[in-house]
Amino acid sequence: MRKQTKLVAVLSAAALLAIGASMTSFAAQGWTEADGTWVYLDKDGYKVTDSWKKSGNFWYYLDEDGYMATSKLIENGDSNNNTYYVDETGRMVTNDWVELENEDYYDGANDDEPETVYYYFQNSGKAYKTSGPTSFKPINGKKYAFDENGHMLWGWVGDTSNRCPGDDGYKTGGVYYCGDSNDGARVSGDWRYLYIGTENRTDDSEDDTYWFYFDTNGKKVCTDEEYMDARTPSDDVFKTKKINGKTYAFDTEGKMINKWSVSTVATASDIDGYYSTSDDGARKKGWFQAVPSASINPTANADDEAKWFYANNDGSLVYDAIKTISNKKYAFDSNGEMLSGLWALKVDNNVIEDYYQFEEEAAVDHIHTYVPTGWDVYYFGDDSDGAMKTGSQNVDVDGERYQFSFGKSGASKGKGVNAPQGNILYSHGKRIKADSDYRYQVFGTDGEAITTMTEGSAVTSAGYLVNASGSIMKGSGLYTDSDGRQFRVNKNPGVDTYTVTFEKTKD
């Protein structure tokens, strides 16, 4: 900003000539030259002091000794203690800036104070001053704020007509940003890339310069004060804002987030996710792969393991949900990570309320005991796939391969089959087979092997005899396992189960 009026310390000879020319017509009205300057005599011939006198279109000030003031700040220049300034010709400055030496600047001893300060004098000649709430004044198409002394505010500005000096002004009350000491214009509806100092870095960040966005009212975008009143401030609390069609997030201090963050958003009550890159800070949309932050997934972060995520068109991260994307269904956990592999899920209207991943052989072998009532088993392929599978699938868990079957359509689509199909028994999708060491085994309807039996008695009145290939035995003959135990099966009328009897042990 180019301020046109500068401090003049010494009245030049040329200026005196200019004053003389302007005062030629003053003598008849009380003006007279004295001691190389001008005075104003009242009707009794006494010098007028501490008063304004007008000549033509201009006002002039007579100081405490009665001499016309020049190049001087007139404090308490009227009954309301307003501040004025007269230039080198003695005229009251109006509608203009004036730059003066800063009395609080001691040869650089105070780094937070500039060598000079700016005043703006209105059409009335009064300097803009503000005490109390910050008030911005429109000047030549820009907006400026002033303190109680009339000094133009600059840098980080608080909401009580105060400067928030230092690199940390953004977090010590700074609400507005008004450029450097030679600028002062309020930033509105725009970005600024501002230095915050190495001592203000957060966590393990190496950034000491951040982007801030200032709304059309000039206030930095950050978490709402009303919201923060009920919380302990944290870098994981953020506010989102759409700017030029892209969504950005800002932390409690107004710094734009260009990293992972999952937290409670100031405008929502649910856990939400946010991801952006240092390229532009805009929230991602659609599929993206990234290493989660330590707060989201410490193991993956430590291993530098990238995960897949999906963001809706509005930039919100999909989490705790089954979502159809390009005609395929995918599942996402509470951190927004795409699921892969074999999972037991509790789902209500595509919302995942709880989940469990099958990662060990023992869990799959006894799958029924790991799937609570109201849950279903799903398979989402490997890490590079993630799409929900249907029909027959080979599933590898903990080095073992299992055969599964999942519903193909309707409400059962993707869910593990949980009933016999033809000659095959399924439990939560897993094909039930006898251990090859036994040749035959008796299973209940839940797919669990029944090992307690008494010769000559029914092992189960509602179950199945299954061989090592996974076929249900339906014939009327005796079936002998590897231990010589002989079983007979009888179809139960009206239901798809069998009574399996341990007839005897073969001699």
Coordinates of C-alpha atoms in Angstrom, one line a residue:
M1 CA 0.0 0.0 0.0
R2 CA 1.5 3.4 -1.0
K3 CA 0.8 5.9 1.6
Q4 CA 1.2 9.4 0.1
T5 CA 1.8 11.6 3.1
K6 CA 5.2 11.2 4.9
L7 CA 6.7 12.7 8.0
V8 CA 8.5 16.0 7.6
A9 CA 10.8 16.7 10.5
V10 CA 12.1 20.2 9.5
L11 CA 10.1 22.9 7.8
S12 CA 11.9 23.9 4.6
A13 CA 12.3 27.4 3.2
A14 CA 10.2 26.5 0.3
A15 CA 7.4 25.5 2.6
L16 CA 7.6 28.8 4.4
L17 CA 7.2 30.6 1.2
A18 CA 4.2 28.5 0.4
I19 CA 2.7 29.3 3.8
G20 CA 3.4 33.0 3.3
A21 CA 1.6 32.9 -0.1
S22 CA -1.4 31.2 1.5
M23 CA -1.6 33.6 4.4
T24 CA -1.3 36.9 2.4
S25 CA -5.0 37.4 2.7
F26 CA -5.2 36.4 6.4
A27 CA -4.0 39.6 8.0
A28 CA -7.3 41.3 7.8
Q29 CA -8.9 38.3 9.5
G30 CA -6.6 38.0 12.4
W31 CA -3.6 36.3 10.9
T32 CA -0.2 37.9 11.2
E33 CA 3.4 36.7 10.8
A34 CA 5.5 36.5 13.9
D35 CA 8.8 34.9 14.7
G36 CA 9.0 33.4 11.2
T37 CA 5.6 31.7 11.4
W38 CA 2.0 32.6 11.7
V39 CA -0.3 33.5 14.6
Y40 CA -3.9 34.4 14.9
L41 CA -5.0 37.4 16.9
D42 CA -8.4 37.7 18.5
K43 CA -10.4 40.9 18.6
D44 CA -8.4 42.0 21.6
G45 CA -5.1 41.4 19.9
Y46 CA -4.2 38.3 21.9
K47 CA -2.9 35.2 20.2
V48 CA -5.4 32.4 19.9
T49 CA -4.1 29.1 21.4
D50 CA -5.1 25.4 21.2
S51 CA -7.7 26.2 18.6
W52 CA -8.6 25.6 15.0
K53 CA -9.1 28.5 12.6
K54 CA -10.3 28.2 9.0
S55 CA -9.2 30.1 6.0
G56 CA -10.9 29.4 2.7
N57 CA -11.3 25.6 2.4
F58 CA -8.6 24.7 5.0
W59 CA -8.3 24.5 8.7
Y60 CA -5.2 25.4 10.6
Y61 CA -4.2 24.7 14.2
L62 CA -2.8 27.2 16.7
D63 CA -0.7 25.4 19.4
E64 CA -0.4 26.1 23.1
D65 CA 1.9 29.1 22.3
G66 CA -0.4 30.5 19.7
Y67 CA 1.8 29.6 16.7
M68 CA 0.4 27.8 13.7
A69 CA 1.4 24.1 13.9
T70 CA 3.0 22.4 11.0
S71 CA 3.9 18.7 10.3
K72 CA 2.4 17.8 13.6
L73 CA 0.0 15.3 15.1
I74 CA -2.7 17.2 17.0
E75 CA -3.8 14.9 19.8
N76 CA -6.8 15.9 21.9
G77 CA -7.5 18.3 19.1
D78 CA -11.1 19.0 20.1
S79 CA -13.5 18.5 23.1
N80 CA -13.9 14.9 22.2
N81 CA -10.2 14.2 22.3
N82 CA -10.0 13.4 18.6
T83 CA -6.6 13.2 16.8
Y84 CA -5.8 15.3 13.7
Y85 CA -2.7 16.0 11.6
V86 CA -1.5 19.2 9.9
D87 CA 1.0 19.0 7.1
E88 CA 4.1 21.1 6.3
T89 CA 1.9 24.0 5.2
G90 CA -0.2 23.8 8.4
R91 CA -3.3 22.6 6.7
M92 CA -5.4 19.9 8.3
V93 CA -5.0 16.6 6.4
T94 CA -8.2 15.0 5.3
N95 CA -9.0 11.8 3.3
D96 CA -5.4 10.7 3.4
W97 CA -2.8 8.6 5.0
V98 CA 0.0 9.9 7.2
E99 CA 3.1 7.9 8.2
L100 CA 4.8 9.0 11.4
E101 CA 7.7 7.8 13.6
N102 CA 6.6 5.1 16.0
E103 CA 7.3 6.2 19.6
D104 CA 7.3 2.6 20.7
Y105 CA 10.2 1.7 18.4
Y106 CA 13.5 1.9 20.1
D107 CA 16.1 1.4 17.4
G108 CA 15.0 -2.1 16.8
A109 CA 14.9 -3.1 20.4
N110 CA 11.3 -4.2 20.1
D111 CA 11.0 -6.6 17.1
D112 CA 7.2 -6.5 17.2
E113 CA 7.1 -2.7 16.6
P114 CA 7.7 -1.1 13.2
E115 CA 9.8 2.1 12.8
T116 CA 6.7 4.0 11.7
V117 CA 3.0 3.8 12.1
Y118 CA 0.1 4.8 9.8
Y119 CA -2.9 7.0 10.5
Y120 CA -5.8 7.7 8.3
F121 CA -7.6 11.0 8.5
Q122 CA -11.2 11.2 7.5
N123 CA -13.0 13.9 5.5
S124 CA -13.6 15.6 8.9
G125 CA -9.8 15.4 9.6
K126 CA -10.4 13.1 12.5
A127 CA -8.1 10.0 12.7
Y128 CA -9.9 6.7 12.7
K129 CA -9.8 5.2 16.2
T130 CA -11.4 2.2 17.6
S131 CA -11.7 0.9 21.2
G132 CA -13.6 -2.3 21.9
P133 CA -14.6 -4.7 19.1
T134 CA -12.5 -4.5 16.0
S135 CA -14.1 -2.3 13.3
F136 CA -12.9 -2.2 9.7
K137 CA -13.1 1.1 7.7
P138 CA -13.5 1.1 3.9
I139 CA -10.7 3.1 2.3
N140 CA -10.1 3.2 -1.4
G141 CA -11.8 -0.2 -1.9
K142 CA -10.0 -1.9 0.9
K143 CA -10.7 -2.4 4.6
Y144 CA -8.5 -1.3 7.5
A145 CA -8.6 -1.4 11.3
F146 CA -7.2 1.0 13.8
D147 CA -6.5 0.9 17.5
E148 CA -7.5 3.3 20.2
N149 CA -4.5 5.6 19.4
G150 CA -5.4 5.7 15.7
H151 CA -2.5 3.4 14.6
M152 CA -3.3 1.2 11.7
L153 CA -3.4 -2.4 12.7
W154 CA -1.4 -5.0 10.7
G155 CA -0.4 -8.6 10.8
W156 CA -2.6 -10.8 12.9
V157 CA -5.4 -8.7 14.4
G158 CA -7.7 -9.8 17.3
D159 CA -11.4 -9.0 17.8
T160 CA -10.8 -6.2 20.3
S161 CA -9.0 -3.7 18.1
N162 CA -5.7 -5.2 19.0
R163 CA -2.6 -6.6 17.3
C164 CA -1.5 -10.2 18.0
P165 CA 2.2 -9.7 17.4
G166 CA 4.8 -12.4 16.7
D167 CA 4.8 -15.5 14.5
D168 CA 2.3 -17.2 16.9
G169 CA -0.3 -14.4 16.5
Y170 CA -2.5 -16.9 14.7
K171 CA -3.0 -18.8 18.0
T172 CA -2.8 -16.0 20.5
G173 CA -6.1 -14.3 19.5
G174 CA -5.5 -13.6 15.9
V175 CA -8.8 -13.5 14.0
Y176 CA -8.0 -11.4 11.0
Y177 CA -4.8 -10.9 8.9
C178 CA -3.9 -7.5 7.6
G179 CA -0.6 -7.9 5.8
D180 CA 2.7 -6.3 6.9
S181 CA 3.3 -3.0 8.6
N182 CA 3.3 -1.2 5.2
D183 CA 0.1 -2.8 4.1
G184 CA -2.7 -3.2 6.7
A185 CA -5.4 -4.2 4.2
R186 CA -7.7 -6.9 5.6
V187 CA -7.5 -10.2 3.7
S188 CA -11.0 -11.3 2.7
G189 CA -12.2 -14.3 0.7
D190 CA -8.6 -15.3 0.0
W191 CA -5.7 -17.5 1.0
R192 CA -2.4 -16.5 2.7
Y193 CA 0.7 -18.7 3.1
L194 CA 2.0 -17.5 6.4
Y195 CA 5.1 -18.3 8.5
I196 CA 4.4 -19.5 12.0
G197 CA 8.0 -20.1 13.2
T198 CA 9.8 -23.4 13.9
E199 CA 8.9 -23.2 17.6
N200 CA 5.2 -23.5 16.7
R201 CA 5.4 -26.7 14.8
T202 CA 3.0 -29.4 15.9
D203 CA 3.8 -33.1 16.5
D204 CA 6.6 -34.2 14.2
S205 CA 5.7 -31.8 11.5
E206 CA 8.6 -30.1 9.7
D207 CA 6.3 -27.4 8.4
D208 CA 6.8 -23.8 9.6
T209 CA 4.6 -22.2 6.9
Y210 CA 0.9 -22.9 6.6
W211 CA -2.0 -21.9 4.4
F212 CA -4.8 -19.9 6.0
Y213 CA -8.1 -19.0 4.5
F214 CA -10.0 -15.8 5.4
D215 CA -13.8 -15.7 4.8
T216 CA -15.5 -12.7 3.1
N217 CA -15.9 -11.2 6.6
G218 CA -12.2 -11.3 7.0
K219 CA -12.2 -14.0 9.7
K220 CA -9.9 -17.0 9.4
V221 CA -11.7 -20.3 8.9
C222 CA -11.3 -22.5 12.0
T223 CA -13.3 -24.6 14.4
D224 CA -16.3 -22.6 15.7
E225 CA -15.7 -21.1 19.1
E226 CA -19.1 -22.3 20.3
Y227 CA -18.1 -25.8 19.4
M228 CA -14.7 -25.6 21.0
D229 CA -16.2 -24.3 24.3
A230 CA -17.4 -27.8 25.0
R231 CA -14.2 -29.5 24.0
T232 CA -10.5 -29.6 24.8
P233 CA -8.7 -28.1 21.7
S234 CA -7.0 -30.7 19.6
D235 CA -5.3 -30.8 16.2
D236 CA -7.8 -33.6 15.5
V237 CA -10.8 -31.3 15.6
F238 CA -11.3 -29.6 12.3
K239 CA -13.8 -27.6 10.3
T240 CA -14.4 -28.1 6.6
K241 CA -15.2 -25.5 4.0
K242 CA -15.9 -25.6 0.3
I243 CA -13.8 -23.1 -1.6
N244 CA -14.1 -22.7 -5.4
G245 CA -15.7 -26.1 -5.6
K246 CA -13.2 -28.0 -3.5
T247 CA -13.4 -29.0 0.2
Y248 CA -10.7 -28.0 2.6
A249 CA -10.2 -28.5 6.3
F250 CA -8.8 -26.2 8.9
D251 CA -7.7 -27.0 12.5
T252 CA -8.6 -25.1 15.7
E253 CA -6.0 -22.4 14.9
G254 CA -7.0 -21.9 11.3
K255 CA -4.1 -23.8 9.7
M256 CA -5.2 -25.7 6.6
I257 CA -4.9 -29.5 7.1
N258 CA -2.7 -31.2 4.5
K259 CA -2.5 -34.6 6.2
W260 CA -4.7 -37.4 7.5
S261 CA -7.2 -36.5 10.1
V262 CA -10.1 -38.5 11.6
S263 CA -12.1 -36.8 14.3
T264 CA -15.3 -35.2 15.3
V265 CA -16.1 -32.4 12.9
A266 CA -17.4 -29.1 14.2
T267 CA -20.4 -29.4 12.0
A268 CA -21.3 -33.0 12.7
S269 CA -21.8 -35.5 15.6
D270 CA -20.3 -38.6 13.9
I271 CA -16.8 -39.7 13.4
D272 CA -15.7 -38.4 10.0
G273 CA -12.5 -38.7 8.0
Y274 CA -10.5 -36.2 6.1
Y275 CA -7.6 -36.7 3.8
S276 CA -5.7 -34.2 1.7
T277 CA -2.2 -33.9 0.2
S278 CA 0.3 -31.1 0.4
D279 CA -0.2 -30.5 -3.3
D280 CA -3.2 -28.3 -2.8
G281 CA -4.8 -29.3 0.5
A282 CA -8.1 -30.0 -1.2
R283 CA -10.1 -32.9 0.2
K284 CA -9.9 -36.0 -2.0
K285 CA -12.8 -37.5 -3.9
G286 CA -13.3 -41.0 -5.1
W287 CA -10.7 -43.8 -4.6
F288 CA -7.3 -42.9 -3.2
Q289 CA -4.6 -45.0 -1.6
A290 CA -2.6 -43.6 1.3
V291 CA -0.6 -44.6 4.4
P292 CA -2.9 -43.8 7.4
S293 CA -1.6 -41.5 10.1
A294 CA -0.4 -43.0 13.4
S295 CA -3.6 -41.8 15.1
I296 CA -5.8 -43.7 12.6
N297 CA -3.8 -47.0 12.1
P298 CA -0.5 -47.0 14.1
T299 CA 0.5 -50.4 12.7
A300 CA 0.0 -49.5 9.1
N301 CA 1.7 -46.2 9.7
A302 CA 4.7 -47.8 11.3
D303 CA 5.0 -50.3 8.4
D304 CA 4.4 -47.6 5.8
E305 CA 1.5 -49.8 4.5
A306 CA -0.9 -48.0 2.2
K307 CA -4.6 -48.6 2.5
W308 CA -7.5 -47.9 0.1
F309 CA -10.1 -45.3 0.9
Y310 CA -13.1 -43.8 -0.8
A311 CA -14.5 -40.2 -0.5
N312 CA -17.9 -39.1 -1.7
N313 CA -18.5 -36.3 -4.1
D314 CA -18.7 -33.9 -1.2
G315 CA -15.3 -35.1 0.0
S316 CA -16.7 -36.9 3.0
L317 CA -14.9 -40.2 3.7
V318 CA -17.0 -43.4 3.5
Y319 CA -16.7 -45.3 6.8
D320 CA -18.6 -48.0 8.7
A321 CA -20.6 -48.8 5.5
I322 CA -21.2 -51.1 2.6
K323 CA -21.2 -48.9 -0.5
T324 CA -21.9 -49.6 -4.2
I325 CA -19.3 -48.1 -6.4
S326 CA -19.3 -48.7 -10.2
N327 CA -21.8 -51.5 -9.7
K328 CA -19.7 -53.4 -7.2
K329 CA -20.1 -53.4 -3.4
Y330 CA -17.3 -52.5 -1.0
A331 CA -17.1 -52.3 2.8
F332 CA -15.2 -49.7 4.9
D333 CA -14.3 -49.9 8.5
S334 CA -14.6 -47.1 11.2
N335 CA -11.4 -45.5 9.9
G336 CA -12.6 -45.5 6.3
E337 CA -10.2 -48.3 5.3
M338 CA -11.5 -50.6 2.5
L339 CA -12.0 -54.1 3.8
S340 CA -10.4 -57.1 2.1
G341 CA -10.4 -60.8 3.1
L342 CA -12.9 -62.7 5.1
W343 CA -15.1 -60.8 7.6
A344 CA -18.1 -61.3 9.9
L345 CA -20.2 -58.1 9.8
K346 CA -23.2 -56.8 11.7
V347 CA -25.0 -54.7 9.1
D348 CA -28.2 -52.7 9.2
N349 CA -29.3 -51.0 6.0
N350 CA -25.7 -51.0 4.7
V351 CA -24.4 -49.4 7.9
I352 CA -21.7 -51.6 9.5
E353 CA -22.4 -51.7 13.2
D354 CA -19.6 -54.1 14.2
Y355 CA -17.1 -56.4 12.5
Y356 CA -14.6 -59.1 13.0
Q357 CA -11.9 -60.3 10.6
F358 CA -11.0 -64.0 10.2
E359 CA -7.2 -64.1 10.3
E360 CA -6.5 -67.4 12.0
E361 CA -7.2 -71.0 11.0
A362 CA -8.8 -71.9 14.3
A363 CA -11.4 -69.2 13.8
V364 CA -12.4 -70.4 10.4
D365 CA -12.4 -74.0 11.6
H366 CA -15.0 -73.1 14.2
I367 CA -16.6 -70.3 12.2
H368 CA -20.0 -70.7 13.9
T369 CA -18.7 -69.7 17.3
Y370 CA -17.2 -66.5 15.9
V371 CA -20.4 -65.3 14.2
P372 CA -23.0 -63.9 16.7
T373 CA -26.7 -64.0 15.9
G374 CA -27.6 -61.3 13.4
W375 CA -24.2 -61.2 11.8
D376 CA -23.2 -62.5 8.4
V377 CA -19.9 -63.6 6.8
Y378 CA -18.6 -61.7 3.7
Y379 CA -15.6 -62.1 1.5
F380 CA -13.9 -59.0 -0.1
G381 CA -11.1 -60.6 -2.1
D382 CA -7.4 -59.6 -1.6
D383 CA -5.9 -56.2 -0.7
S384 CA -5.8 -55.1 -4.4
D385 CA -9.5 -56.0 -5.0
G386 CA -11.9 -55.4 -2.1
A387 CA -15.1 -56.0 -4.1
M388 CA -17.7 -58.1 -2.3
K389 CA -17.7 -61.7 -3.7
T390 CA -20.7 -63.9 -4.6
G391 CA -21.0 -67.6 -5.5
S392 CA -18.3 -70.2 -5.0
Q393 CA -15.0 -68.8 -3.8
N394 CA -11.6 -70.2 -2.6
V395 CA -10.6 -68.3 0.5
D396 CA -7.1 -68.4 1.9
V397 CA -6.7 -67.8 5.7
D398 CA -3.6 -68.3 7.7
G399 CA -2.0 -70.5 5.0
E400 CA -5.1 -72.7 4.6
R401 CA -7.5 -72.8 1.7
Y402 CA -11.2 -73.1 2.3
Q403 CA -14.2 -73.4 0.0
F404 CA -17.0 -70.9 0.5
S405 CA -20.3 -70.0 -1.1
F406 CA -22.0 -66.6 -1.0
G407 CA -25.5 -65.5 -2.0
K408 CA -25.8 -64.2 -5.6
S409 CA -28.8 -62.0 -5.5
G410 CA -31.5 -60.3 -3.4
A411 CA -31.2 -59.7 0.3
S412 CA -28.7 -62.7 0.6
K413 CA -26.3 -61.3 -1.9
G414 CA -22.7 -61.5 -0.7
K415 CA -23.7 -63.2 2.6
G416 CA -22.3 -66.6 3.4
V417 CA -24.7 -69.5 2.6
N418 CA -25.9 -70.9 5.9
A419 CA -27.8 -74.1 4.9
P420 CA -27.4 -77.2 2.9
Q421 CA -27.3 -76.8 -0.9
G422 CA -27.8 -80.1 -2.7
N423 CA -25.4 -82.6 -1.2
I424 CA -23.2 -79.8 0.4
L425 CA -23.5 -78.4 3.9
Y426 CA -22.5 -74.8 4.5
S427 CA -22.0 -72.9 7.7
H428 CA -21.8 -69.1 7.2
G429 CA -20.5 -69.8 3.7
K430 CA -17.9 -72.3 4.6
R431 CA -18.2 -75.7 3.0
I432 CA -18.2 -78.3 5.8
K433 CA -16.0 -81.3 5.3
A434 CA -14.9 -84.2 7.4
D435 CA -11.2 -84.4 8.5
S436 CA -9.5 -86.6 6.0
D437 CA -8.0 -88.6 8.9
Y438 CA -11.6 -89.6 9.9
R439 CA -13.2 -90.1 6.5
Y440 CA -16.6 -89.3 7.9
Q441 CA -17.8 -86.9 10.7
V442 CA -21.1 -86.0 12.2
F443 CA -22.0 -82.3 12.1
G444 CA -24.9 -80.3 13.7
T445 CA -26.9 -77.8 11.7
D446 CA -24.4 -75.1 12.8
G447 CA -21.6 -76.9 11.1
E448 CA -19.8 -77.9 14.3
A449 CA -18.5 -81.5 14.5
I450 CA -20.2 -83.7 17.1
T451 CA -17.6 -85.8 18.9
T452 CA -19.5 -87.2 21.9
M453 CA -21.3 -90.4 21.0
T454 CA -22.5 -93.7 22.4
E455 CA -22.5 -96.9 20.5
G456 CA -26.0 -98.0 19.6
S457 CA -27.5 -94.5 20.1
A458 CA -28.3 -91.6 17.9
V459 CA -25.5 -89.1 17.7
T460 CA -27.9 -86.4 16.6
S461 CA -31.5 -86.3 15.7
A462 CA -31.0 -83.2 13.5
G463 CA -27.6 -83.2 11.8
Y464 CA -25.6 -84.6 8.9
L465 CA -22.9 -87.2 8.2
V466 CA -20.4 -85.6 5.9
N467 CA -17.4 -87.2 4.1
A468 CA -13.9 -85.7 3.5
S469 CA -15.0 -84.4 0.1
G470 CA -17.8 -82.3 1.7
S471 CA -20.7 -84.4 0.6
I472 CA -23.7 -85.2 2.8
M473 CA -24.3 -88.9 3.1
K474 CA -27.9 -89.8 2.3
G475 CA -27.8 -93.6 1.5
S476 CA -29.4 -96.4 3.6
G477 CA -26.2 -98.4 4.2
L478 CA -23.6 -98.2 6.9
Y479 CA -20.8 -95.7 6.6
T480 CA -17.5 -96.7 8.4
D481 CA -15.0 -94.1 9.5
S482 CA -11.2 -94.6 9.9
D483 CA -11.7 -95.8 13.5
G484 CA -14.1 -98.5 12.4
R485 CA -17.2 -96.7 13.8
Q486 CA -20.2 -97.4 11.6
F487 CA -23.0 -94.9 11.1
R488 CA -26.5 -95.0 9.7
V489 CA -28.5 -92.0 8.4
N490 CA -32.2 -91.6 8.3
K491 CA -33.9 -88.6 6.6
N492 CA -36.2 -86.7 8.9
P493 CA -39.6 -86.2 7.4
G494 CA -40.5 -82.7 6.3
V495 CA -37.1 -81.1 7.1
D496 CA -33.7 -81.1 5.4
T497 CA -31.9 -82.9 8.3
Y498 CA -31.0 -86.4 9.3
T499 CA -30.9 -88.6 12.3
V500 CA -27.4 -90.0 12.5
T501 CA -26.9 -93.1 14.6
F502 CA -23.7 -94.7 15.8
E503 CA -24.6 -98.3 15.1
K504 CA -21.5 -100.2 16.2
T505 CA -17.8 -100.5 15.8
K506 CA -16.6 -102.8 13.1
D507 CA -14.7 -105.8 14.2

